[in-house]
mmCIF file of N, CA and C in Angstrom:
data_model
loop_
_atom_site.group_PDB
_atom_site.id
_atom_site.type_symbol
_atom_site.label_atom_id
_atom_site.label_comp_id
_atom_site.label_asym_id
_atom_site.label_seq_id
_atom_site.Cartn_x
_atom_site.Cartn_y
_atom_site.Cartn_z
ATOM 1 N N MET A 133 -79.067 106.678 16.186
ATOM 2 C CA MET A 133 -78.600 105.434 16.759
ATOM 3 C C MET A 133 -78.557 105.587 18.279
ATOM 4 N N ARG A 134 -79.114 104.598 18.970
ATOM 5 C CA ARG A 134 -79.101 104.599 20.438
ATOM 6 C C ARG A 134 -78.049 103.609 20.928
ATOM 7 N N VAL A 135 -77.132 104.114 21.743
ATOM 8 C CA VAL A 135 -76.007 103.330 22.253
ATOM 9 C C VAL A 135 -76.214 103.097 23.745
ATOM 10 N N GLY A 136 -76.436 101.851 24.117
ATOM 11 C CA GLY A 136 -76.607 101.510 25.523
ATOM 12 C C GLY A 136 -75.269 101.281 26.189
ATOM 13 N N VAL A 137 -75.064 101.900 27.344
ATOM 14 C CA VAL A 137 -73.803 101.736 28.076
ATOM 15 C C VAL A 137 -74.108 101.158 29.454
ATOM 16 N N ILE A 138 -73.470 100.022 29.749
ATOM 17 C CA ILE A 138 -73.675 99.354 31.031
ATOM 18 C C ILE A 138 -72.316 99.062 31.660
ATOM 19 N N GLY A 139 -72.320 98.932 32.973
ATOM 20 C CA GLY A 139 -71.088 98.640 33.693
ATOM 21 C C GLY A 139 -71.248 98.992 35.158
ATOM 22 N N TYR A 140 -70.138 99.131 35.847
ATOM 23 C CA TYR A 140 -70.177 99.433 37.279
ATOM 24 C C TYR A 140 -70.869 100.765 37.561
ATOM 25 N N SER A 141 -71.660 100.781 38.621
ATOM 26 C CA SER A 141 -72.215 102.039 39.120
ATOM 27 C C SER A 141 -71.652 102.313 40.510
ATOM 28 N N GLY A 142 -72.017 101.492 41.483
ATOM 29 C CA GLY A 142 -71.573 101.712 42.844
ATOM 30 C C GLY A 142 -70.208 101.133 43.169
ATOM 31 N N GLN A 143 -69.755 100.163 42.403
ATOM 32 C CA GLN A 143 -68.492 99.490 42.665
ATOM 33 C C GLN A 143 -67.306 100.376 42.272
ATOM 34 N N ARG A 144 -66.242 100.361 43.063
ATOM 35 C CA ARG A 144 -65.033 101.109 42.721
ATOM 36 C C ARG A 144 -64.281 100.396 41.601
ATOM 37 N N PHE A 145 -63.643 101.191 40.736
ATOM 38 C CA PHE A 145 -62.833 100.659 39.636
ATOM 39 C C PHE A 145 -61.837 101.729 39.236
ATOM 40 N N ASP A 146 -60.898 101.388 38.390
ATOM 41 C CA ASP A 146 -59.907 102.342 37.900
ATOM 42 C C ASP A 146 -60.611 103.327 36.957
ATOM 43 N N LEU A 147 -60.797 104.563 37.431
ATOM 44 C CA LEU A 147 -61.535 105.562 36.649
ATOM 45 C C LEU A 147 -60.870 105.872 35.313
ATOM 46 N N ASN A 148 -59.547 105.958 35.306
ATOM 47 C CA ASN A 148 -58.849 106.263 34.051
ATOM 48 C C ASN A 148 -59.053 105.152 33.028
ATOM 49 N N ALA A 149 -58.986 103.893 33.479
ATOM 50 C CA ALA A 149 -59.221 102.776 32.565
ATOM 51 C C ALA A 149 -60.667 102.781 32.078
ATOM 52 N N GLY A 150 -61.611 103.030 32.978
ATOM 53 C CA GLY A 150 -63.018 103.091 32.597
ATOM 54 C C GLY A 150 -63.265 104.161 31.548
ATOM 55 N N ARG A 151 -62.683 105.330 31.764
ATOM 56 C CA ARG A 151 -62.839 106.438 30.815
ATOM 57 C C ARG A 151 -62.221 106.071 29.467
ATOM 58 N N ALA A 152 -61.052 105.447 29.489
ATOM 59 C CA ALA A 152 -60.385 105.057 28.241
ATOM 60 C C ALA A 152 -61.217 104.037 27.465
ATOM 61 N N PHE A 153 -61.803 103.066 28.172
ATOM 62 C CA PHE A 153 -62.637 102.064 27.501
ATOM 63 C C PHE A 153 -63.880 102.698 26.880
ATOM 64 N N VAL A 154 -64.528 103.612 27.599
ATOM 65 C CA VAL A 154 -65.726 104.272 27.060
ATOM 66 C C VAL A 154 -65.354 105.067 25.809
ATOM 67 N N ARG A 155 -64.280 105.817 25.869
ATOM 68 C CA ARG A 155 -63.855 106.597 24.693
ATOM 69 C C ARG A 155 -63.521 105.702 23.515
ATOM 70 N N LYS A 156 -62.797 104.606 23.794
ATOM 71 C CA LYS A 156 -62.437 103.670 22.722
ATOM 72 C C LYS A 156 -63.689 103.093 22.073
ATOM 73 N N ALA A 157 -64.657 102.683 22.904
ATOM 74 C CA ALA A 157 -65.903 102.118 22.372
ATOM 75 C C ALA A 157 -66.658 103.148 21.542
ATOM 76 N N PHE A 158 -66.739 104.383 22.036
ATOM 77 C CA PHE A 158 -67.437 105.432 21.284
ATOM 78 C C PHE A 158 -66.742 105.692 19.949
ATOM 79 N N ASP A 159 -65.408 105.630 19.947
ATOM 80 C CA ASP A 159 -64.661 105.846 18.702
ATOM 81 C C ASP A 159 -64.890 104.721 17.690
ATOM 82 N N LEU A 160 -65.249 103.516 18.162
ATOM 83 C CA LEU A 160 -65.495 102.374 17.283
ATOM 84 C C LEU A 160 -66.885 102.413 16.628
ATOM 85 N N LEU A 161 -67.763 103.252 17.155
ATOM 86 C CA LEU A 161 -69.130 103.307 16.630
ATOM 87 C C LEU A 161 -69.146 103.843 15.210
ATOM 88 N N PRO A 162 -70.049 103.333 14.388
ATOM 89 C CA PRO A 162 -70.170 103.891 13.041
ATOM 90 C C PRO A 162 -70.668 105.335 13.104
ATOM 91 N N ARG A 163 -70.240 106.127 12.149
ATOM 92 C CA ARG A 163 -70.703 107.527 12.091
ATOM 93 C C ARG A 163 -72.218 107.522 11.909
ATOM 94 N N HIS A 164 -72.868 108.408 12.629
ATOM 95 C CA HIS A 164 -74.324 108.482 12.552
ATOM 96 C C HIS A 164 -74.745 109.927 12.731
ATOM 97 N N GLU A 165 -75.831 110.317 12.064
ATOM 98 C CA GLU A 165 -76.298 111.700 12.156
ATOM 99 C C GLU A 165 -76.635 112.076 13.595
ATOM 100 N N THR A 166 -77.373 111.215 14.283
ATOM 101 C CA THR A 166 -77.684 111.486 15.685
ATOM 102 C C THR A 166 -77.353 110.249 16.521
ATOM 103 N N ILE A 167 -76.695 110.506 17.629
ATOM 104 C CA ILE A 167 -76.363 109.437 18.558
ATOM 105 C C ILE A 167 -76.904 109.814 19.920
ATOM 106 N N GLU A 168 -77.572 108.859 20.548
ATOM 107 C CA GLU A 168 -78.096 109.052 21.898
ATOM 108 C C GLU A 168 -77.482 107.970 22.778
ATOM 109 N N VAL A 169 -76.817 108.395 23.841
ATOM 110 C CA VAL A 169 -76.241 107.463 24.796
ATOM 111 C C VAL A 169 -77.284 107.180 25.868
ATOM 112 N N VAL A 170 -77.598 105.894 26.035
ATOM 113 C CA VAL A 170 -78.614 105.449 26.988
ATOM 114 C C VAL A 170 -77.916 104.650 28.079
ATOM 115 N N SER A 171 -78.112 105.075 29.328
ATOM 116 C CA SER A 171 -77.527 104.335 30.437
ATOM 117 C C SER A 171 -78.496 104.367 31.611
ATOM 118 N N GLY A 172 -77.985 104.093 32.800
ATOM 119 C CA GLY A 172 -78.835 103.873 33.966
ATOM 120 C C GLY A 172 -79.259 105.088 34.759
ATOM 121 N N LEU A 173 -79.146 106.283 34.189
ATOM 122 C CA LEU A 173 -79.644 107.528 34.767
ATOM 123 C C LEU A 173 -78.777 108.094 35.891
ATOM 124 N N THR A 174 -78.185 107.240 36.719
ATOM 125 C CA THR A 174 -77.429 107.752 37.856
ATOM 126 C C THR A 174 -76.110 108.381 37.400
ATOM 127 N N TYR A 175 -75.661 109.334 38.223
ATOM 128 C CA TYR A 175 -74.398 110.014 37.960
ATOM 129 C C TYR A 175 -73.308 109.321 38.758
ATOM 130 N N LEU A 176 -73.145 108.016 38.485
ATOM 131 C CA LEU A 176 -72.193 107.165 39.186
ATOM 132 C C LEU A 176 -71.452 106.292 38.185
ATOM 133 N N GLY A 177 -70.194 106.021 38.450
ATOM 134 C CA GLY A 177 -69.441 105.015 37.724
ATOM 135 C C GLY A 177 -69.432 105.158 36.217
ATOM 136 N N ILE A 178 -69.577 104.028 35.543
ATOM 137 C CA ILE A 178 -69.536 103.989 34.078
ATOM 138 C C ILE A 178 -70.653 104.831 33.456
ATOM 139 N N PRO A 179 -71.901 104.787 33.968
ATOM 140 C CA PRO A 179 -72.918 105.674 33.389
ATOM 141 C C PRO A 179 -72.495 107.147 33.413
ATOM 142 N N ALA A 180 -71.905 107.605 34.523
ATOM 143 C CA ALA A 180 -71.467 109.002 34.615
ATOM 144 C C ALA A 180 -70.409 109.319 33.560
ATOM 145 N N ILE A 181 -69.433 108.417 33.419
ATOM 146 C CA ILE A 181 -68.378 108.611 32.418
ATOM 147 C C ILE A 181 -68.988 108.657 31.016
ATOM 148 N N ALA A 182 -69.910 107.741 30.731
ATOM 149 C CA ALA A 182 -70.537 107.687 29.398
ATOM 150 C C ALA A 182 -71.327 108.959 29.115
ATOM 151 N N TYR A 183 -72.087 109.431 30.104
ATOM 152 C CA TYR A 183 -72.862 110.660 29.904
ATOM 153 C C TYR A 183 -71.953 111.868 29.688
ATOM 154 N N GLU A 184 -70.896 111.982 30.496
ATOM 155 C CA GLU A 184 -69.976 113.114 30.340
ATOM 156 C C GLU A 184 -69.332 113.100 28.956
ATOM 157 N N GLU A 185 -68.920 111.928 28.504
ATOM 158 C CA GLU A 185 -68.285 111.808 27.186
ATOM 159 C C GLU A 185 -69.294 112.102 26.073
ATOM 160 N N ALA A 186 -70.532 111.671 26.245
ATOM 161 C CA ALA A 186 -71.575 111.949 25.250
ATOM 162 C C ALA A 186 -71.789 113.461 25.107
ATOM 163 N N VAL A 187 -71.880 114.150 26.228
ATOM 164 C CA VAL A 187 -72.084 115.603 26.200
ATOM 165 C C VAL A 187 -70.883 116.273 25.540
ATOM 166 N N ARG A 188 -69.679 115.806 25.872
ATOM 167 C CA ARG A 188 -68.467 116.368 25.281
ATOM 168 C C ARG A 188 -68.479 116.241 23.757
ATOM 169 N N ARG A 189 -69.089 115.163 23.253
ATOM 170 C CA ARG A 189 -69.152 114.920 21.808
ATOM 171 C C ARG A 189 -70.396 115.539 21.160
ATOM 172 N N GLY A 190 -71.237 116.171 21.957
ATOM 173 C CA GLY A 190 -72.436 116.794 21.418
ATOM 174 C C GLY A 190 -73.561 115.816 21.139
ATOM 175 N N TRP A 191 -73.540 114.645 21.791
ATOM 176 C CA TRP A 191 -74.564 113.631 21.604
ATOM 177 C C TRP A 191 -75.672 113.803 22.620
ATOM 178 N N LYS A 192 -76.817 113.218 22.348
ATOM 179 C CA LYS A 192 -77.952 113.246 23.264
ATOM 180 C C LYS A 192 -77.756 112.196 24.362
ATOM 181 N N THR A 193 -78.505 112.361 25.458
ATOM 182 C CA THR A 193 -78.422 111.413 26.570
ATOM 183 C C THR A 193 -79.815 110.995 27.025
ATOM 184 N N ALA A 194 -79.922 109.750 27.469
ATOM 185 C CA ALA A 194 -81.178 109.231 28.002
ATOM 186 C C ALA A 194 -80.864 108.282 29.151
ATOM 187 N N GLY A 195 -81.786 108.229 30.104
ATOM 188 C CA GLY A 195 -81.628 107.315 31.230
ATOM 189 C C GLY A 195 -82.804 106.367 31.305
ATOM 190 N N VAL A 196 -82.516 105.087 31.485
ATOM 191 C CA VAL A 196 -83.550 104.076 31.690
ATOM 192 C C VAL A 196 -83.215 103.407 33.016
ATOM 193 N N ALA A 197 -84.124 103.523 33.974
ATOM 194 C CA ALA A 197 -83.830 102.998 35.309
ATOM 195 C C ALA A 197 -85.126 102.701 36.051
ATOM 196 N N CYS A 198 -84.990 101.946 37.143
ATOM 197 C CA CYS A 198 -86.132 101.729 38.030
ATOM 198 C C CYS A 198 -86.252 102.944 38.948
ATOM 199 N N SER A 199 -87.340 103.019 39.686
ATOM 200 C CA SER A 199 -87.584 104.185 40.523
ATOM 201 C C SER A 199 -86.544 104.353 41.634
ATOM 202 N N LYS A 200 -85.825 103.293 42.007
ATOM 203 C CA LYS A 200 -84.779 103.408 43.037
ATOM 204 C C LYS A 200 -83.651 104.347 42.601
ATOM 205 N N ALA A 201 -83.443 104.503 41.309
ATOM 206 C CA ALA A 201 -82.366 105.351 40.813
ATOM 207 C C ALA A 201 -82.540 106.796 41.263
ATOM 208 N N ILE A 202 -83.776 107.204 41.464
ATOM 209 C CA ILE A 202 -84.060 108.591 41.843
ATOM 210 C C ILE A 202 -83.525 108.905 43.240
ATOM 211 N N GLU A 203 -83.234 107.860 44.034
ATOM 212 C CA GLU A 203 -82.658 108.057 45.370
ATOM 213 C C GLU A 203 -81.187 108.454 45.292
ATOM 214 N N PHE A 204 -80.573 108.364 44.104
ATOM 215 C CA PHE A 204 -79.169 108.696 43.899
ATOM 216 C C PHE A 204 -79.078 109.971 43.071
ATOM 217 N N GLU A 205 -77.873 110.548 43.023
ATOM 218 C CA GLU A 205 -77.673 111.690 42.146
ATOM 219 C C GLU A 205 -77.847 111.210 40.710
ATOM 220 N N CYS A 206 -78.669 111.920 39.962
ATOM 221 C CA CYS A 206 -78.928 111.534 38.568
ATOM 222 C C CYS A 206 -78.303 112.550 37.617
ATOM 223 N N PHE A 207 -77.875 112.063 36.469
ATOM 224 C CA PHE A 207 -77.322 112.935 35.438
ATOM 225 C C PHE A 207 -78.482 113.687 34.783
ATOM 226 N N PRO A 208 -78.291 114.954 34.452
ATOM 227 C CA PRO A 208 -79.377 115.700 33.791
ATOM 228 C C PRO A 208 -79.534 115.292 32.320
ATOM 229 N N VAL A 209 -80.091 114.102 32.104
ATOM 230 C CA VAL A 209 -80.252 113.557 30.757
ATOM 231 C C VAL A 209 -81.309 114.327 29.969
ATOM 232 N N ASP A 210 -81.276 114.165 28.661
ATOM 233 C CA ASP A 210 -82.272 114.803 27.805
ATOM 234 C C ASP A 210 -83.651 114.181 27.990
ATOM 235 N N ARG A 211 -83.681 112.878 28.291
ATOM 236 C CA ARG A 211 -84.956 112.214 28.577
ATOM 237 C C ARG A 211 -84.710 111.034 29.504
ATOM 238 N N SER A 212 -85.686 110.776 30.355
ATOM 239 C CA SER A 212 -85.554 109.634 31.261
ATOM 240 C C SER A 212 -86.806 108.771 31.198
ATOM 241 N N ILE A 213 -86.588 107.478 31.390
ATOM 242 C CA ILE A 213 -87.664 106.490 31.378
ATOM 243 C C ILE A 213 -87.537 105.688 32.665
ATOM 244 N N ILE A 214 -88.568 105.746 33.504
ATOM 245 C CA ILE A 214 -88.578 104.994 34.756
ATOM 246 C C ILE A 214 -89.473 103.772 34.564
ATOM 247 N N VAL A 215 -88.901 102.590 34.869
ATOM 248 C CA VAL A 215 -89.621 101.323 34.688
ATOM 249 C C VAL A 215 -89.495 100.500 35.969
ATOM 250 N N GLY A 216 -90.595 100.270 36.651
ATOM 251 C CA GLY A 216 -90.604 99.398 37.822
ATOM 252 C C GLY A 216 -89.960 100.004 39.042
ATOM 253 N N ARG A 217 -89.888 99.161 40.083
ATOM 254 C CA ARG A 217 -89.372 99.610 41.376
ATOM 255 C C ARG A 217 -88.016 99.045 41.732
ATOM 256 N N GLU A 218 -87.685 97.863 41.200
ATOM 257 C CA GLU A 218 -86.457 97.164 41.598
ATOM 258 C C GLU A 218 -85.414 97.210 40.494
ATOM 259 N N TRP A 219 -84.128 97.182 40.912
ATOM 260 C CA TRP A 219 -83.030 97.120 39.945
ATOM 261 C C TRP A 219 -83.260 95.916 39.029
ATOM 262 N N GLY A 220 -83.139 96.135 37.757
ATOM 263 C CA GLY A 220 -83.352 95.071 36.784
ATOM 264 C C GLY A 220 -84.713 95.131 36.115
ATOM 265 N N ASP A 221 -85.690 95.783 36.768
ATOM 266 C CA ASP A 221 -87.026 95.910 36.155
ATOM 267 C C ASP A 221 -86.952 96.649 34.819
ATOM 268 N N GLU A 222 -85.931 97.487 34.664
ATOM 269 C CA GLU A 222 -85.790 98.311 33.464
ATOM 270 C C GLU A 222 -85.050 97.607 32.332
ATOM 271 N N SER A 223 -84.458 96.451 32.607
ATOM 272 C CA SER A 223 -83.571 95.808 31.626
ATOM 273 C C SER A 223 -84.220 95.572 30.274
ATOM 274 N N GLN A 224 -85.427 95.039 30.247
ATOM 275 C CA GLN A 224 -86.068 94.729 28.964
ATOM 276 C C GLN A 224 -86.350 95.996 28.167
ATOM 277 N N THR A 225 -86.810 97.047 28.839
ATOM 278 C CA THR A 225 -87.056 98.323 28.150
ATOM 279 C C THR A 225 -85.751 98.861 27.576
ATOM 280 N N PHE A 226 -84.698 98.824 28.381
ATOM 281 C CA PHE A 226 -83.377 99.271 27.941
ATOM 282 C C PHE A 226 -82.953 98.514 26.686
ATOM 283 N N LEU A 227 -83.041 97.185 26.734
ATOM 284 C CA LEU A 227 -82.617 96.370 25.597
ATOM 285 C C LEU A 227 -83.485 96.612 24.365
ATOM 286 N N ASN A 228 -84.755 96.892 24.568
ATOM 287 C CA ASN A 228 -85.665 97.130 23.444
ATOM 288 C C ASN A 228 -85.344 98.419 22.696
ATOM 289 N N ILE A 229 -84.821 99.437 23.397
ATOM 290 C CA ILE A 229 -84.649 100.735 22.729
ATOM 291 C C ILE A 229 -83.244 100.982 22.192
ATOM 292 N N VAL A 230 -82.243 100.194 22.636
ATOM 293 C CA VAL A 230 -80.884 100.458 22.155
ATOM 294 C C VAL A 230 -80.582 99.647 20.891
ATOM 295 N N ASP A 231 -79.663 100.196 20.091
ATOM 296 C CA ASP A 231 -79.245 99.539 18.856
ATOM 297 C C ASP A 231 -77.940 98.774 19.031
ATOM 298 N N VAL A 232 -77.133 99.206 19.982
ATOM 299 C CA VAL A 232 -75.830 98.610 20.250
ATOM 300 C C VAL A 232 -75.586 98.737 21.754
ATOM 301 N N VAL A 233 -74.807 97.808 22.317
ATOM 302 C CA VAL A 233 -74.516 97.832 23.749
ATOM 303 C C VAL A 233 -73.009 97.853 23.971
ATOM 304 N N ILE A 234 -72.590 98.692 24.910
ATOM 305 C CA ILE A 234 -71.204 98.750 25.360
ATOM 306 C C ILE A 234 -71.203 98.363 26.838
ATOM 307 N N ARG A 235 -70.426 97.322 27.171
ATOM 308 C CA ARG A 235 -70.298 96.938 28.581
ATOM 309 C C ARG A 235 -68.860 97.161 29.018
ATOM 310 N N VAL A 236 -68.707 97.942 30.098
ATOM 311 C CA VAL A 236 -67.394 98.180 30.680
ATOM 312 C C VAL A 236 -67.445 97.660 32.112
ATOM 313 N N GLY A 237 -66.795 96.508 32.325
ATOM 314 C CA GLY A 237 -66.851 95.887 33.651
ATOM 315 C C GLY A 237 -68.288 95.527 33.982
ATOM 316 N N GLY A 238 -68.646 95.730 35.231
ATOM 317 C CA GLY A 238 -70.028 95.508 35.638
ATOM 318 C C GLY A 238 -70.230 94.202 36.365
ATOM 319 N N GLY A 239 -71.343 94.140 37.047
ATOM 320 C CA GLY A 239 -71.704 92.964 37.825
ATOM 321 C C GLY A 239 -72.672 92.073 37.087
ATOM 322 N N LYS A 240 -73.446 91.343 37.863
ATOM 323 C CA LYS A 240 -74.359 90.334 37.320
ATOM 324 C C LYS A 240 -75.352 90.928 36.314
ATOM 325 N N GLN A 241 -75.977 92.070 36.656
ATOM 326 C CA GLN A 241 -76.982 92.658 35.766
ATOM 327 C C GLN A 241 -76.355 93.102 34.440
ATOM 328 N N ALA A 242 -75.186 93.743 34.485
ATOM 329 C CA ALA A 242 -74.533 94.195 33.248
ATOM 330 C C ALA A 242 -74.177 93.008 32.349
ATOM 331 N N HIS A 243 -73.660 91.948 32.951
ATOM 332 C CA HIS A 243 -73.307 90.771 32.153
ATOM 333 C C HIS A 243 -74.549 90.116 31.543
ATOM 334 N N GLU A 244 -75.631 90.070 32.303
ATOM 335 C CA GLU A 244 -76.866 89.473 31.788
ATOM 336 C C GLU A 244 -77.449 90.318 30.661
ATOM 337 N N GLU A 245 -77.424 91.643 30.822
ATOM 338 C CA GLU A 245 -77.940 92.512 29.762
ATOM 339 C C GLU A 245 -77.108 92.378 28.490
ATOM 340 N N ALA A 246 -75.795 92.253 28.626
ATOM 341 C CA ALA A 246 -74.933 92.048 27.446
ATOM 342 C C ALA A 246 -75.269 90.723 26.766
ATOM 343 N N ARG A 247 -75.481 89.687 27.576
ATOM 344 C CA ARG A 247 -75.839 88.371 27.027
ATOM 345 C C ARG A 247 -77.170 88.444 26.280
ATOM 346 N N GLN A 248 -78.150 89.110 26.881
ATOM 347 C CA GLN A 248 -79.468 89.244 26.253
ATOM 348 C C GLN A 248 -79.376 90.062 24.954
ATOM 349 N N ALA A 249 -78.564 91.106 24.952
ATOM 350 C CA ALA A 249 -78.404 91.928 23.744
ATOM 351 C C ALA A 249 -77.869 91.083 22.591
ATOM 352 N N LYS A 250 -76.901 90.202 22.895
ATOM 353 C CA LYS A 250 -76.354 89.315 21.858
ATOM 354 C C LYS A 250 -77.429 88.383 21.325
ATOM 355 N N LEU A 251 -78.260 87.852 22.230
ATOM 356 C CA LEU A 251 -79.350 86.958 21.797
ATOM 357 C C LEU A 251 -80.336 87.687 20.886
ATOM 358 N N LEU A 252 -80.481 88.995 21.093
ATOM 359 C CA LEU A 252 -81.363 89.810 20.258
ATOM 360 C C LEU A 252 -80.677 90.221 18.949
ATOM 361 N N GLY A 253 -79.419 89.811 18.763
ATOM 362 C CA GLY A 253 -78.694 90.126 17.538
ATOM 363 C C GLY A 253 -78.101 91.523 17.504
ATOM 364 N N LYS A 254 -77.976 92.152 18.662
ATOM 365 C CA LYS A 254 -77.426 93.513 18.708
ATOM 366 C C LYS A 254 -75.914 93.444 18.878
ATOM 367 N N PRO A 255 -75.183 94.352 18.234
ATOM 368 C CA PRO A 255 -73.735 94.392 18.438
ATOM 369 C C PRO A 255 -73.420 94.734 19.898
ATOM 370 N N VAL A 256 -72.446 94.040 20.470
ATOM 371 C CA VAL A 256 -72.050 94.279 21.857
ATOM 372 C C VAL A 256 -70.534 94.423 21.902
ATOM 373 N N PHE A 257 -70.076 95.550 22.446
ATOM 374 C CA PHE A 257 -68.659 95.790 22.689
ATOM 375 C C PHE A 257 -68.436 95.573 24.184
ATOM 376 N N GLU A 258 -67.514 94.661 24.533
ATOM 377 C CA GLU A 258 -67.288 94.365 25.943
ATOM 378 C C GLU A 258 -65.833 94.605 26.322
ATOM 379 N N PHE A 259 -65.648 95.263 27.463
ATOM 380 C CA PHE A 259 -64.327 95.565 27.994
ATOM 381 C C PHE A 259 -64.288 95.078 29.433
ATOM 382 N N GLU A 260 -63.328 94.205 29.732
ATOM 383 C CA GLU A 260 -63.204 93.717 31.104
ATOM 384 C C GLU A 260 -62.466 94.754 31.933
ATOM 385 N N LEU A 261 -63.016 95.059 33.093
ATOM 386 C CA LEU A 261 -62.438 96.054 33.989
ATOM 387 C C LEU A 261 -62.597 95.521 35.395
ATOM 388 N N PRO A 262 -61.494 95.150 36.036
ATOM 389 C CA PRO A 262 -61.632 94.558 37.371
ATOM 390 C C PRO A 262 -62.140 95.583 38.392
ATOM 391 N N ALA A 263 -62.959 95.089 39.309
ATOM 392 C CA ALA A 263 -63.423 95.919 40.411
ATOM 393 C C ALA A 263 -62.277 96.060 41.413
ATOM 394 N N LEU A 264 -62.255 97.184 42.096
ATOM 395 C CA LEU A 264 -61.262 97.400 43.159
ATOM 396 C C LEU A 264 -61.910 97.095 44.489
ATOM 397 N N LEU A 265 -61.163 96.513 45.379
ATOM 398 C CA LEU A 265 -61.699 96.207 46.704
ATOM 399 C C LEU A 265 -61.986 97.498 47.451
ATOM 400 N N MET A 266 -63.089 97.495 48.164
ATOM 401 C CA MET A 266 -63.448 98.653 48.985
ATOM 402 C C MET A 266 -62.553 98.655 50.221
ATOM 403 N N ALA A 267 -62.071 99.833 50.592
ATOM 404 C CA ALA A 267 -61.289 99.943 51.828
ATOM 405 C C ALA A 267 -62.232 99.743 52.999
ATOM 406 N N GLY A 268 -61.842 98.967 53.976
ATOM 407 C CA GLY A 268 -62.752 98.707 55.054
ATOM 408 C C GLY A 268 -62.036 98.539 56.292
#
């Protein structure tokens, strides 16, 4: 089973709440022989939390992202898929390969991907997580 995880990457948020939501969502998943967590490849925000939790549980990891993701620190996933050059170019590939989607917070792209997953008939677990204002 492939579990897609979407949410904040660059935006600040309550890390403890984000971690709790990811764990809760993972605990709600049906038992499966093999689970692969698929997220946006970067070692930032919700994807980082999801990858760390997946490794802790002994699950596989995969990253689906556009080529811009390589400019950031990336999680050492088991496999990566690069699609296109711009953020969002990877969305259709991501949605095609996952069986279920977990959204924790997130901006416009995360909300759109969750909406599209529902239209495709995929189970979607959504957790609202407010963004924190950047200190400036």
